[in-house]
Structure formats: C-alpha cells, structure tokens
Short mmCIF file of C-alpha atoms in Angstrom, two decimals:
data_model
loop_
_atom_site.label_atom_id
_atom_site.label_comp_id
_atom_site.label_asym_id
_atom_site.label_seq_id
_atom_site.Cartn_x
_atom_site.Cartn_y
_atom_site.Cartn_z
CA UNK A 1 0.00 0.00 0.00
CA UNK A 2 1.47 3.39 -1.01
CA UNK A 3 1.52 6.29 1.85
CA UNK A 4 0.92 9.17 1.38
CA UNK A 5 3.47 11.86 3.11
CA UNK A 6 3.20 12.11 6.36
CA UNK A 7 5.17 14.00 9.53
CA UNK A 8 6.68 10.86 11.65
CA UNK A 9 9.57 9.69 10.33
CA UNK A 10 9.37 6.61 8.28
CA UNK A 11 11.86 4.56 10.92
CA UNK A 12 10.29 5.07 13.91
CA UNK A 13 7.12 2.64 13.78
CA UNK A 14 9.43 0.26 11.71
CA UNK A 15 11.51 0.28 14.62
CA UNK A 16 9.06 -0.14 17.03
CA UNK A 17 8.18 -3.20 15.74
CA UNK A 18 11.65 -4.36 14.76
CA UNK A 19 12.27 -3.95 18.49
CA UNK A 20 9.09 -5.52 20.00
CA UNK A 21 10.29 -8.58 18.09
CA UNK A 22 13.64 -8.51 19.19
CA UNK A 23 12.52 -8.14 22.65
CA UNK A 24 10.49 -11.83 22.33
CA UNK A 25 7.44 -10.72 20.90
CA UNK A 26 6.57 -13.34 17.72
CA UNK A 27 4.70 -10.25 15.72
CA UNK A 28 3.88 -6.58 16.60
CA UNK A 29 2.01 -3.80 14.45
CA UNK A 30 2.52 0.13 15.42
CA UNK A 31 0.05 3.05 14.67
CA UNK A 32 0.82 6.80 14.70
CA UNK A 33 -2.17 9.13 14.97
CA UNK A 34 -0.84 13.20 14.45
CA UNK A 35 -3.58 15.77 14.46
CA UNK A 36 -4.08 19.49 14.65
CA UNK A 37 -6.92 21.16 15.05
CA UNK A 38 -8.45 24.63 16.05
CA UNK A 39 -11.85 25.79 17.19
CA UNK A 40 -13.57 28.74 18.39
CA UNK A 41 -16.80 29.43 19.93
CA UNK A 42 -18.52 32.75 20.03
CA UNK A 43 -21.59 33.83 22.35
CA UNK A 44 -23.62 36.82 21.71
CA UNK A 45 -21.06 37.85 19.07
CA UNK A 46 -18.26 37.89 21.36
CA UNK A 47 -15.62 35.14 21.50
CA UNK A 48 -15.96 32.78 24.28
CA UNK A 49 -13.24 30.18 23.82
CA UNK A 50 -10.28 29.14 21.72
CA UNK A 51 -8.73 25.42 21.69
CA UNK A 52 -5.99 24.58 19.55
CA UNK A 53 -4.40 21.17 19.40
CA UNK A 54 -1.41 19.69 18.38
CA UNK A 55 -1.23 16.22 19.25
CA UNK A 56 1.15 13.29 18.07
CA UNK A 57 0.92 9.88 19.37
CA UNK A 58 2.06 6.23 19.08
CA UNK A 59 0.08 2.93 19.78
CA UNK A 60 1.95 -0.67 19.94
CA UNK A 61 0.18 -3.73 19.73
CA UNK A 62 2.30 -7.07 20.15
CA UNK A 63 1.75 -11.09 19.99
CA UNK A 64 3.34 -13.67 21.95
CA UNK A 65 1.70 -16.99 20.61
CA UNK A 66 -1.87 -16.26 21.13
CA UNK A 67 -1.50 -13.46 23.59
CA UNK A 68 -1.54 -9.98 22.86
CA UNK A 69 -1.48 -6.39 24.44
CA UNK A 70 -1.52 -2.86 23.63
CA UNK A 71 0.33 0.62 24.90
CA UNK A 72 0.44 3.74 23.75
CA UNK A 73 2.15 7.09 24.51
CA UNK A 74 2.18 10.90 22.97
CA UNK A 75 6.03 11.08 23.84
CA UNK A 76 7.60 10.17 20.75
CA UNK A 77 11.22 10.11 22.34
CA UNK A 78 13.75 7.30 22.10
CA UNK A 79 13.61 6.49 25.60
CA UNK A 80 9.54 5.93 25.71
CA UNK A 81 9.50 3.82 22.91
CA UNK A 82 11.81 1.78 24.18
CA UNK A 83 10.10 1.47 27.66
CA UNK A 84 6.72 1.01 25.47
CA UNK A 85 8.20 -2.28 23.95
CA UNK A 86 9.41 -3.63 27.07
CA UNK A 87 5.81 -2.76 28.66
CA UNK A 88 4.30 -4.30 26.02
CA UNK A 89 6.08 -7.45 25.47
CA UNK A 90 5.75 -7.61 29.13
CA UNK A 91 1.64 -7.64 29.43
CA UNK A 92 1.51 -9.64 26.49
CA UNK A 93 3.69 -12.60 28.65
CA UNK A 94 0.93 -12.35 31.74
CA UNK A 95 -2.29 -11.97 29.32
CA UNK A 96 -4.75 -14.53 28.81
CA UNK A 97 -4.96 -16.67 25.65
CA UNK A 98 -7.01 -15.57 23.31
CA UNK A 99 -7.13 -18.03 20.29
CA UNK A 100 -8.57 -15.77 17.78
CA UNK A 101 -5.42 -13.09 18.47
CA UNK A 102 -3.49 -12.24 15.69
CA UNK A 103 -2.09 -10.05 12.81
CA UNK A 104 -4.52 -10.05 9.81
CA UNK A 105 -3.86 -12.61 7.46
CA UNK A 106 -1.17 -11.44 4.90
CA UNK A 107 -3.22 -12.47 1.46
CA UNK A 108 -5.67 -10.29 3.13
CA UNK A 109 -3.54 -7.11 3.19
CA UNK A 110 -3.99 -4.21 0.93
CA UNK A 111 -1.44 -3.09 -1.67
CA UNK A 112 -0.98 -1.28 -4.51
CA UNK A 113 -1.11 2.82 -5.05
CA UNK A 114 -3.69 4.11 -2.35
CA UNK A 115 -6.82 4.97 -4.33
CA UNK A 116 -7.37 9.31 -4.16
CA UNK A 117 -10.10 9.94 -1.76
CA UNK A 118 -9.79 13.49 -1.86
CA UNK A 119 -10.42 13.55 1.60
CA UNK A 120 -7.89 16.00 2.59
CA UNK A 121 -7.70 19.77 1.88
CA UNK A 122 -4.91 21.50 3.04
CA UNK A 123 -7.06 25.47 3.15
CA UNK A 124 -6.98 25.54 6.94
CA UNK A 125 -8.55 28.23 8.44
CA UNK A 126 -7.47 31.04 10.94
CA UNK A 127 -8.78 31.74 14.43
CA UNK A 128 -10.45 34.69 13.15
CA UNK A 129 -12.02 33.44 10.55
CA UNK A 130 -13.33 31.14 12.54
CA UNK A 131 -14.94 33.32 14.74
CA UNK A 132 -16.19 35.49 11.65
CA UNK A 133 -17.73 32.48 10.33
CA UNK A 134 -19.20 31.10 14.05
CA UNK A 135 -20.39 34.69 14.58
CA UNK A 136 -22.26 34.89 11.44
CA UNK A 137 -23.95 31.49 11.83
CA UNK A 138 -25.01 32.85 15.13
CA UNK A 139 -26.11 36.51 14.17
CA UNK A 140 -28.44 34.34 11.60
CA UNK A 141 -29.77 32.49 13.77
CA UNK A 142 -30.73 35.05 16.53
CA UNK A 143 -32.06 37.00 13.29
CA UNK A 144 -34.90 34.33 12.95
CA UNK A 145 -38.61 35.99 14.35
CA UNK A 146 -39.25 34.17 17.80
CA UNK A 147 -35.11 32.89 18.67
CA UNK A 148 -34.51 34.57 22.00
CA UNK A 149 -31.26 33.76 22.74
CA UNK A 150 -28.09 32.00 22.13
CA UNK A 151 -26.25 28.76 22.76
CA UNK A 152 -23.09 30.13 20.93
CA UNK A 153 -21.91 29.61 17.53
CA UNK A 154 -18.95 27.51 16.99
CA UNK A 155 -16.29 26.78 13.76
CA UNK A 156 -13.02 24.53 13.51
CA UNK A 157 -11.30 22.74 11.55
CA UNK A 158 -8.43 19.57 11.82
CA UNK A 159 -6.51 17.59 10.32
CA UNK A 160 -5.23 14.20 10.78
CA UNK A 161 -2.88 11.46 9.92
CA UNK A 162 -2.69 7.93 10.60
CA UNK A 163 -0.26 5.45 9.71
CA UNK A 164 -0.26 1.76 10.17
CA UNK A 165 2.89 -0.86 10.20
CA UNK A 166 2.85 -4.55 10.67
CA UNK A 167 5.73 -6.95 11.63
CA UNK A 168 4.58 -8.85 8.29
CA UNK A 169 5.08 -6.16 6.18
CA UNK A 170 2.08 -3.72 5.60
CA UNK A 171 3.14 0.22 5.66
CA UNK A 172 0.06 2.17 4.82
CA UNK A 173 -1.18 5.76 5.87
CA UNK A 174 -3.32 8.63 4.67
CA UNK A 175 -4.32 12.10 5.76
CA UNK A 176 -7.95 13.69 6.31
CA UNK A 177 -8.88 16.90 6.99
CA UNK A 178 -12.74 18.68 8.92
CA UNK A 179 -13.94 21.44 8.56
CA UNK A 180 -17.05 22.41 10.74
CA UNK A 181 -19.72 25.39 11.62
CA UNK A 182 -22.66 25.06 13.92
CA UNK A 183 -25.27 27.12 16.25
CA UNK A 184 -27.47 26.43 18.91
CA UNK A 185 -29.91 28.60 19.60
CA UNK A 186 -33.49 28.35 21.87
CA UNK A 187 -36.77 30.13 20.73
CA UNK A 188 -39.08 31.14 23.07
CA UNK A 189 -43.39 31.24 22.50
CA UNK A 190 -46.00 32.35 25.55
CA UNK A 191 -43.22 31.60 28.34
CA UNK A 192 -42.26 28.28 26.96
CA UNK A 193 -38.16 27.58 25.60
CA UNK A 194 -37.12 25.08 23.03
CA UNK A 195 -33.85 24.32 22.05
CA UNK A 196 -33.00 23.71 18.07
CA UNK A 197 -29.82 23.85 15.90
CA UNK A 198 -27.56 23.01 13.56
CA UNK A 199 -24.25 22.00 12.31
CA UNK A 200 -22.29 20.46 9.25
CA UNK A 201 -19.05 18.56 8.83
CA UNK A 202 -17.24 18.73 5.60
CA UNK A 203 -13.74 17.46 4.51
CA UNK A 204 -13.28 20.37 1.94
CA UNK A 205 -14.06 23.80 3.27
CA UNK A 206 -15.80 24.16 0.01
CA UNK A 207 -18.88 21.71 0.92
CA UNK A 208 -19.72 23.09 4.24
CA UNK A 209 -22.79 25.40 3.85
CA UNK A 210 -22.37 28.96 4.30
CA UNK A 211 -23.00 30.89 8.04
CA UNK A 212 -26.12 32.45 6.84
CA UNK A 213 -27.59 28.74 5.31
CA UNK A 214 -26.41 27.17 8.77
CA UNK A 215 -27.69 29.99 11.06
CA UNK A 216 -30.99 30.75 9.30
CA UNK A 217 -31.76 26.35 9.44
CA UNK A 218 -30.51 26.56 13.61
CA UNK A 219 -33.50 29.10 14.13
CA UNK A 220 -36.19 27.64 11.89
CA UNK A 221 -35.60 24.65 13.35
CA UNK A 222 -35.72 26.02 17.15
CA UNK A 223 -39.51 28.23 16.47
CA UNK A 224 -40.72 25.11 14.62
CA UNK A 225 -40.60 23.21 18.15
CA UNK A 226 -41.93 26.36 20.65
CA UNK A 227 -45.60 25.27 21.67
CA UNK A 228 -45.68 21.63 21.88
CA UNK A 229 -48.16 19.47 22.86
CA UNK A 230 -48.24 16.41 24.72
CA UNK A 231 -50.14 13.17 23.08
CA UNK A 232 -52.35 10.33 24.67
CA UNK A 233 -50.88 6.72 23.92
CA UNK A 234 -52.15 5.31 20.76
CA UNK A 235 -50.63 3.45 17.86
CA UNK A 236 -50.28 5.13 14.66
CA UNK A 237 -47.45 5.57 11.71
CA UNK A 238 -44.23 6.74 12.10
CA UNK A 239 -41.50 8.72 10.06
CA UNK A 240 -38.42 9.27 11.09
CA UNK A 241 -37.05 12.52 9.81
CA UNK A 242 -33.85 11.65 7.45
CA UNK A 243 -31.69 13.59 10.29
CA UNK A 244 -32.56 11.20 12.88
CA UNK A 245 -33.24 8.28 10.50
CA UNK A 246 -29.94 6.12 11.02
CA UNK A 247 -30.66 6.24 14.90
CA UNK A 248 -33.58 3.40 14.16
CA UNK A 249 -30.99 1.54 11.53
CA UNK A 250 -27.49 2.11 13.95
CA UNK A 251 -28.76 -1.44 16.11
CA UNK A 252 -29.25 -3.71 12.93
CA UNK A 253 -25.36 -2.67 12.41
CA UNK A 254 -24.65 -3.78 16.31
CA UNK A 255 -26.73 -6.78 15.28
CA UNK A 256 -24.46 -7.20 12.41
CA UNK A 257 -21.20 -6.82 14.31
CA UNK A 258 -18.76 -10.30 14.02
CA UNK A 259 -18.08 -9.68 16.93
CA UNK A 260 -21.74 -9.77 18.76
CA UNK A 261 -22.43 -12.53 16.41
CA UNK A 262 -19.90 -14.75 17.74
CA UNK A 263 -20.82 -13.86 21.10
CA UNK A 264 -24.39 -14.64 20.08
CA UNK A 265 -25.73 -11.65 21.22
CA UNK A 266 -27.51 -10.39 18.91
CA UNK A 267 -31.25 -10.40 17.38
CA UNK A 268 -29.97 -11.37 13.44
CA UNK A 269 -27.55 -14.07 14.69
CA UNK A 270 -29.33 -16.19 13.10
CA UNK A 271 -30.49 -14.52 9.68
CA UNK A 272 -27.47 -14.14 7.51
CA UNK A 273 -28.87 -14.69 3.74
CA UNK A 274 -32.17 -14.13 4.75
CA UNK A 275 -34.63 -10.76 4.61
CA UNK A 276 -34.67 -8.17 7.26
CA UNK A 277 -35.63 -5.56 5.20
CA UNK A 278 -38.18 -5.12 2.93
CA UNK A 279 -38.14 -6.76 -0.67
CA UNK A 280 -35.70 -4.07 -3.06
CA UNK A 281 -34.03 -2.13 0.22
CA UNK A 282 -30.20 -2.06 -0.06
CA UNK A 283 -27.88 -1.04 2.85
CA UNK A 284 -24.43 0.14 1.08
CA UNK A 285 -20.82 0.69 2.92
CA UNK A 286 -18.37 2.26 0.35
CA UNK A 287 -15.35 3.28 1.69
CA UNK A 288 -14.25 5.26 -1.85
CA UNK A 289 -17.34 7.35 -1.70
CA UNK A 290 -14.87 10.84 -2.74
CA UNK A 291 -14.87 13.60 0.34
CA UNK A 292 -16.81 11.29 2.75
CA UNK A 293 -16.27 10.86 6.14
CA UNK A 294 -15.71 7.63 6.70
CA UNK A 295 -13.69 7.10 3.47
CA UNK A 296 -10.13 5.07 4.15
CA UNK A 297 -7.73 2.74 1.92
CA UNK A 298 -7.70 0.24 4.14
CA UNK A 299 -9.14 -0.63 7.63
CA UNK A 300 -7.18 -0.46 10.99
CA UNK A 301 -5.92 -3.75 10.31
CA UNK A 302 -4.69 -3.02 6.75
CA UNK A 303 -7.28 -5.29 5.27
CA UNK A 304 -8.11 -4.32 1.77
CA UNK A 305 -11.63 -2.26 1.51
CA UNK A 306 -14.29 -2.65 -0.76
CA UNK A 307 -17.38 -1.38 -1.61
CA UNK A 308 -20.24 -3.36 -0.04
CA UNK A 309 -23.87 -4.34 0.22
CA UNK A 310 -24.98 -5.48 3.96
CA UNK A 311 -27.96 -5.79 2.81
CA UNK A 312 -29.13 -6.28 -0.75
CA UNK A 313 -32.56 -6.67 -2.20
CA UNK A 314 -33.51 -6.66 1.83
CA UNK A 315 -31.41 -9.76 2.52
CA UNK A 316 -28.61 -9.84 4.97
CA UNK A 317 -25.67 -10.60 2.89
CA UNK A 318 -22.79 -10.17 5.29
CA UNK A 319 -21.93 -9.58 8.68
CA UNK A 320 -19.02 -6.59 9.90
CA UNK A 321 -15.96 -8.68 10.11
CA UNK A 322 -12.38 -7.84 11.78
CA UNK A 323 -10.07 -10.49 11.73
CA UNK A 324 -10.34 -12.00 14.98
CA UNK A 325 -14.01 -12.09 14.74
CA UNK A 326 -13.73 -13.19 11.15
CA UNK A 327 -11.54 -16.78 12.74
CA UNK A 328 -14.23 -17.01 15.21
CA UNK A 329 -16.42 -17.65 12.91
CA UNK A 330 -14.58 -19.65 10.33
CA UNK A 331 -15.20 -16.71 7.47
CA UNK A 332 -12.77 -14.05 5.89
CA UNK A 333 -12.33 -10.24 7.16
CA UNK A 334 -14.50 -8.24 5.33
CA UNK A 335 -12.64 -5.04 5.90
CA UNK A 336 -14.23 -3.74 9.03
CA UNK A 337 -11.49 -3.64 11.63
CA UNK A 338 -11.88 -0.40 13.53
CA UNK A 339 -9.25 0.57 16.11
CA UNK A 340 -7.84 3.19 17.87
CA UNK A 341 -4.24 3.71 19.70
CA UNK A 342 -4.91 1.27 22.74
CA UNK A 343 -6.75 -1.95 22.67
CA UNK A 344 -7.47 -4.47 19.58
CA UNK A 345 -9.99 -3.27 17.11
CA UNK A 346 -13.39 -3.50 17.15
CA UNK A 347 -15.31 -3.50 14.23
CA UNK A 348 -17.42 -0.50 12.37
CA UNK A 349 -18.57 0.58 8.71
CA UNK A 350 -17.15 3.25 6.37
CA UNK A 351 -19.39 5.60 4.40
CA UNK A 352 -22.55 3.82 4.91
CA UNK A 353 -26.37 5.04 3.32
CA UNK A 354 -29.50 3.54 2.74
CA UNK A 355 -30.41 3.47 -0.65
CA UNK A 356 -33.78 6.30 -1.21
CA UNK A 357 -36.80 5.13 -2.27
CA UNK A 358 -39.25 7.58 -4.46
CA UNK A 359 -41.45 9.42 -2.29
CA UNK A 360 -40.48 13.10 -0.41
CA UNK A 361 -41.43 13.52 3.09
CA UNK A 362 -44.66 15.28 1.95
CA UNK A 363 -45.37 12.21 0.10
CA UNK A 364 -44.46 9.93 3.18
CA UNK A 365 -46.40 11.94 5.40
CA UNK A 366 -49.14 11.78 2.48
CA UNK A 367 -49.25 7.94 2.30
CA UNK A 368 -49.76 7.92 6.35
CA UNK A 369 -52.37 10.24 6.63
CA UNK A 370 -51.98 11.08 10.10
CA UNK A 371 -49.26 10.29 12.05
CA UNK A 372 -46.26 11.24 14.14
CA UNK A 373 -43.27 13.04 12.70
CA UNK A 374 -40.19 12.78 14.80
CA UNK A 375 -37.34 15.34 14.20
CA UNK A 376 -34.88 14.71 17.89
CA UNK A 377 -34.73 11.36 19.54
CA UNK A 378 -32.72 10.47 23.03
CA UNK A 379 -31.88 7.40 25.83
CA UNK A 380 -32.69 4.92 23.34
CA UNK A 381 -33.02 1.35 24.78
CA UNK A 382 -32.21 -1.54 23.01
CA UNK A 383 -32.06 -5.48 23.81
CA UNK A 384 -30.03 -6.90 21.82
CA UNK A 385 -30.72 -10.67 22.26
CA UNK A 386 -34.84 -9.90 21.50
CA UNK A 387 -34.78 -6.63 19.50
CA UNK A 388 -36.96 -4.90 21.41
CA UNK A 389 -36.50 -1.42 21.50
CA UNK A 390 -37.47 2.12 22.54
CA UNK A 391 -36.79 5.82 22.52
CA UNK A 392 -37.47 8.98 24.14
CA UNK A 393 -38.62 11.29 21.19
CA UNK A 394 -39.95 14.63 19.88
CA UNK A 395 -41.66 15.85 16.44
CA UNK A 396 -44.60 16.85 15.30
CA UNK A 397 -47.68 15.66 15.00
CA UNK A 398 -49.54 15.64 11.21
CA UNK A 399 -52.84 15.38 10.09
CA UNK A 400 -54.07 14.94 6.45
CA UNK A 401 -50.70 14.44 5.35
CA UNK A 402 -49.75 17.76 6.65
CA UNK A 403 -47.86 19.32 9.96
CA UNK A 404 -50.25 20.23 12.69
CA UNK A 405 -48.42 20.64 16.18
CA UNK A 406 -45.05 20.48 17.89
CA UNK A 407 -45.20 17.22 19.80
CA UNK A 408 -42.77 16.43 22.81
CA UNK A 409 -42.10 13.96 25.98
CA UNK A 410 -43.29 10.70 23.96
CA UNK A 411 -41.83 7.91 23.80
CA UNK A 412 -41.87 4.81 20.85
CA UNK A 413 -41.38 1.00 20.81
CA UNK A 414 -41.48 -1.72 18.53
CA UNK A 415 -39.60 -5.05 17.97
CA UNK A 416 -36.98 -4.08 15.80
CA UNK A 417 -37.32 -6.98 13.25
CA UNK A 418 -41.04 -6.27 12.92
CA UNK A 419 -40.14 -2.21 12.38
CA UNK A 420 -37.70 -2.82 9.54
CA UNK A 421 -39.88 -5.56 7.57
CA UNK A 422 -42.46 -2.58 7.17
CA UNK A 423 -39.80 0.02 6.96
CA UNK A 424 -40.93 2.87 3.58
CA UNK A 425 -38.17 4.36 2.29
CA UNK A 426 -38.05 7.94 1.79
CA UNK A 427 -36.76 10.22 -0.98
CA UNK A 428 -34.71 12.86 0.89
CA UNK A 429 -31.34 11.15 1.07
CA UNK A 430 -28.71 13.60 2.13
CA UNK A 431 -24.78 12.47 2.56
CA UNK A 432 -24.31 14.60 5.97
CA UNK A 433 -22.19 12.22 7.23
CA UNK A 434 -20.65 8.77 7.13
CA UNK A 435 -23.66 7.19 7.57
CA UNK A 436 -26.75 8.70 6.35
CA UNK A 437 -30.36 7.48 5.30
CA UNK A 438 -33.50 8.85 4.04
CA UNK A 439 -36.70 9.76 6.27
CA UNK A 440 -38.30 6.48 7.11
CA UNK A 441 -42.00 5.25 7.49
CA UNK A 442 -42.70 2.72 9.81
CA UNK A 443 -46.77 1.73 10.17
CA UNK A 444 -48.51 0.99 13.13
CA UNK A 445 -46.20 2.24 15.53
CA UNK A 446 -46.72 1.97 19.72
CA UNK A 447 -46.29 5.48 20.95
CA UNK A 448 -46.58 6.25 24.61
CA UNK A 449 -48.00 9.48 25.53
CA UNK A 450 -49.34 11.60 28.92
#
C-alpha cells in the first residue's frame, strides 16, 4: 500500500516493531495518529473560547503466541519507545490466551497505489475566521422571528494522519482533513423555551454550507418546536425525519457486528442470507465514496476495503468482520477492523447510506395520513438478544398528510425486526455524514404518551 506523506519519520514505527520482536514478541504492528486542530466558539457575538491542538501519538500492539497487548504514549522520544516495547512485550507474557489473536492474514492485506479519496484539503482556516464564520452562523440564527437567545456559535477545523505498520510487512497511511460550523440557539413562545440547531461537517471547506444557510436552518428549526403538545398513547405511523433516520438503523449494524455474532448476542444471529428488510431495500458501505467521512484505503488492520452491500434486495448478505471475529467464525475479514491507539480493534462501517426510495417527506407523510413526525430522539433502549426497542422522542404531530403541532415527551417501541420488515423508504437522502439514510415510514407504531 502506497503512503501518502506524512510527519513521523518513516523509521520510527518500523523500529518499534523491529524492536518488539527482538525483545520476544513473535509479531507486533505500530500506529501513529498526528492531528491538529483549532476551534472557536462565540456567544452573543463575542468570543468565548479558543482550543488549539497539536497532538502526536504512538500505539503498539504485540503477539506472543496467542497473547496480545496494547500501549500507547504521545512522547515520541527514544527512551519511551523503548520502555513502550518492554511494557508491552511484558503484558503480552501475563495476558490470557485468546485463540482468535493475531495479525490479519497477509493475502488479506492491501497493496498497490492508495486509491485518491480526496479527503484532505490543506485550506486551513485562521482563528479569526473562525470566529467570523461562528459569529455569522449565530447573528443568523438570533435574526430568525421568535429565537430569543443564544447557545453560541462555533467553527473549527483539523486535520489528521494515521499510519499503520505490521511486523509482516504492511506500511500504509493517509491524511484527512474537517472542517465544521454550527449554532445552537433556543426560541421562546408564551413563556415556553425550546432548544433547536444546527451543524455540518465537511472534509473540503468548500462543501460546508455557508454561516447564513447554517444559522438561518438553527432558528427555523428552534420556532418550529416552541408550543408543543403532549399526546395520549395510541398506535399510529411513524417517520423518522432523514436527520434522525440512522438512529432506528445504527442497532441492525450492532446486530451485524462479528463480533456480537460470535458472542451470540444479537437479534440477526441467526439470519445471515435471509430478509430483514423489505423486498428491493439495499444497505451500502463504500469506503471510496470521494470527500466522505468515513472514506479510508484500508481498515485499521490493513485489510483491503471494498465497496459493499450489507444488505441487498432486503437480505442480509454479510456480517461486519475484523479479523479475529472473522476466525471465530470460520469466514474471511470483510474489511471492518476499527481501532484506535490502545486496545485491539473493534469492528465498524465506512461511508454507509441507505439506498432512497421515491417518495419526499410530503409524500411519506401523504401515504400515512396522520401520524407522528419525529425530528430529535434520546436514551434509546435496546435489547439486543430480543430486538426490542425504545426511545425517548420529539416531532410533530400531522394530520391529512400535513404538519399540525409540535409534539414532545413521547416515547416509541417496537420489535426491531417487525419495524424494519415494514420500513418505507423515503426520498430525501442527504450524505451529511458517514452514515446517512433517508426519512423512514414505519406503520402501526406503539407510541406512549401523557
């Protein structure tokens, strides 16, 4: 795999793991992670706080047999990495077993020139322009008829570089930048305060929105939710605004997780190659999407990516491998291995989206008649043996296919495998972030009122 430039000096992880297996370890792998970032918040037009970072650090993960352990340290000087071998090797003698331990298999490995993500742009911006920009989202915002007051504006921007080397030789790395504005602000109607906002992440400063777009949506969005009303318990259809849309789909990908599978703790253990969502749904993970978030060359394991259909047609076609849980369960890495400086890697997706369907959220909201409309959800609660799940949520309440009232304090349940075989797809896909769906219409939905 070709790297791209980056600020450690080639040697150092090389040596790292040189000298982990000199010191008795039987394979090692060493990560750098170097990022700098900057951010500014701004309250009532006047700066509140600056935070700049500069941060460069060092993870070392070694193997003795089937044991394994994991330091890290942000000194990069001679004598730490030397005591970070010796503390490695060192826990990695005591540990436990673990039969499933292990670098990921070689013909596994990705290689070649590093596809261009374009994920990195090297602009940058300047602690007063990031206060400009914060204080115009904000000045937006409070511009909207019926904001009252502020929860501060705030703009940054990073960037990052990570770096991966193996004992059986994989060298890979690649460099991302952020760039982000938001604003919180709260509206007030007849004595009563509600909170709205908004923010956007971008990895070119081009994409993100402009402070006027971003400030003028944090305001709408707060007097759209002044007045609400509470609702009696009833059962009726559900949409899930495309914002909040991935919270209902985020425990099918726990339920997914090669890890959780081979634990058997999860409600789809048992439905790989069979439907869990409706009849022409796809789920899609593509690591290459260009700009996105979650896009990467290869995963924290230096398994080759690939673009990727969890779920095609509305059958479960794979579950989110790493390698250990990949020899637990007698199957290949599928690219999933997520990690970061300390411990062994877990497992999570790239640039994930459900694929839209064809109707708008008036035409969703037009096929259920009347219905709930939820725009903010929190404490959801999940079991992940049986599915069943619920969630503290807020909306609005439509009639006739059209908004009526602010709705608050309600909460909704449903078996999770029942939800998603009745699951309507929007058409309002947006890529905000690195996963993203359309609104979703769920019928016949138990919602718990006063």
């Amino acid at each position: 795999m070709a790297a791209s430039s980056v600020s450690t000096s080639p040697d150092i992880l090389h040596d790292l793991t040189a000298a982990a297996l000199k010191a008795g370890a039987d394979a090692a792998e060493a990560v750098s992670a170097h990022r700098s970032a900057l951010s500014v918040g701004v309250r009532n037009g006047a700066l509140e706080d600056v935070e700049r970072e500069e941060s460069r650090d060092l993870g070392l993960r070694v193997f003795i047999g089937k044991r394994q352990a994991t330091v890290s340290a942000s000194d990069l000087s001679e004598a730490t990495r030397t005591r970070l071998v010796e503390r490695a090797v060192a826990m990695a003698r005591l540990a436990p077993e673990d039969p499933y331990a292990g670098l990921a298999p070689q013909d596994r490995l990705a290689c070649g020139p590093a596809p261009d993500l374009d994920v990195h742009d090297p602009s940058g911006r300047t602690a007063e322009q990031l206060e400009r920009a914060a204080a115009e989202a904000e000045a937006a915002a409070l511009a909207v008829p019926g904001v009252a007051k502020s929860e501060g504006g705030h703009a940054s921007w990073s960037d990052s570089e990570w770096r991966l080397v193996t004992s059986h030789g994989f060298d890979g790395a690649y460099r991302g930048s952020g760039y982000a504005l938001g604003v919180g602000v709260i509206a007030e109607k007849d004595g009563a305060m509600e909170r709205g906002g908004e923010s956007r992440t971008t990895r070119h400063l081009s994409d993100l929105p402009s402070a006027q777009t971003i400030g003028l949506e944090a305001g709408k969005r707060a007097v759209a939710r002044t007045g609400p009303r509470k609702i009696a318990s009833t059962t009726a259809p559900v949409i899930f605004e495309n914002r909040v849309a991935t919270q209902v789909l985020s425990p099918l990908l726990g339920a997914i997780s090669g890890p959780a599978v081979a634990r058997g703790v999860s409600f789809l253990k048992d439905r790989l190659g069979q439907r869990v969502l409706p009849e022409g749904v796809d789920l899609i993970d593509d690591p290459f999407r260009p700009r996105g978030l979650g896009s990467t060359p290869f995963d924290d394991e230096g398994v080759a990516v690939s673009r990727l259909a969890l779920v095609e047609d509305g059958v479960l076609k794979t579950w989110l491998l790493n390698s250990s849980a990949a020899a637990q369960l007698g199957l290949a890495s599928t690219g999933h291995a997520s990690r970061g400086l300390a411990g062994p890697p877990g497992v999570s997706t790239h640039n994930l989206h459900l694929a839209p369907g064809d109707a708008d959220l008036a035409g969703l909201m037009g096929q259920a008649g009347t219905g709930l409309l939820i725009t903010s959800m929190f404490g959801p609660s999940l079991n992940s043996n049986t599915g069943d799940w619920s969630a503290g949520v807020s909306g609005f309440w439509f009639e006739n296919g059209q908004i009526a009232y602010p709705v608050s304090e309600i909460t909704v349940a449903g078996k999770l495998t029942d939800l998603y075989a009745r699951m309507q797809r929007g058409s309002d896909l947006e890529f905000r972030g690195s996963f993203n769906a359309p609104s979703l219409l769920f019928d016949a939905v138990a919602i718990a009122g006063k």
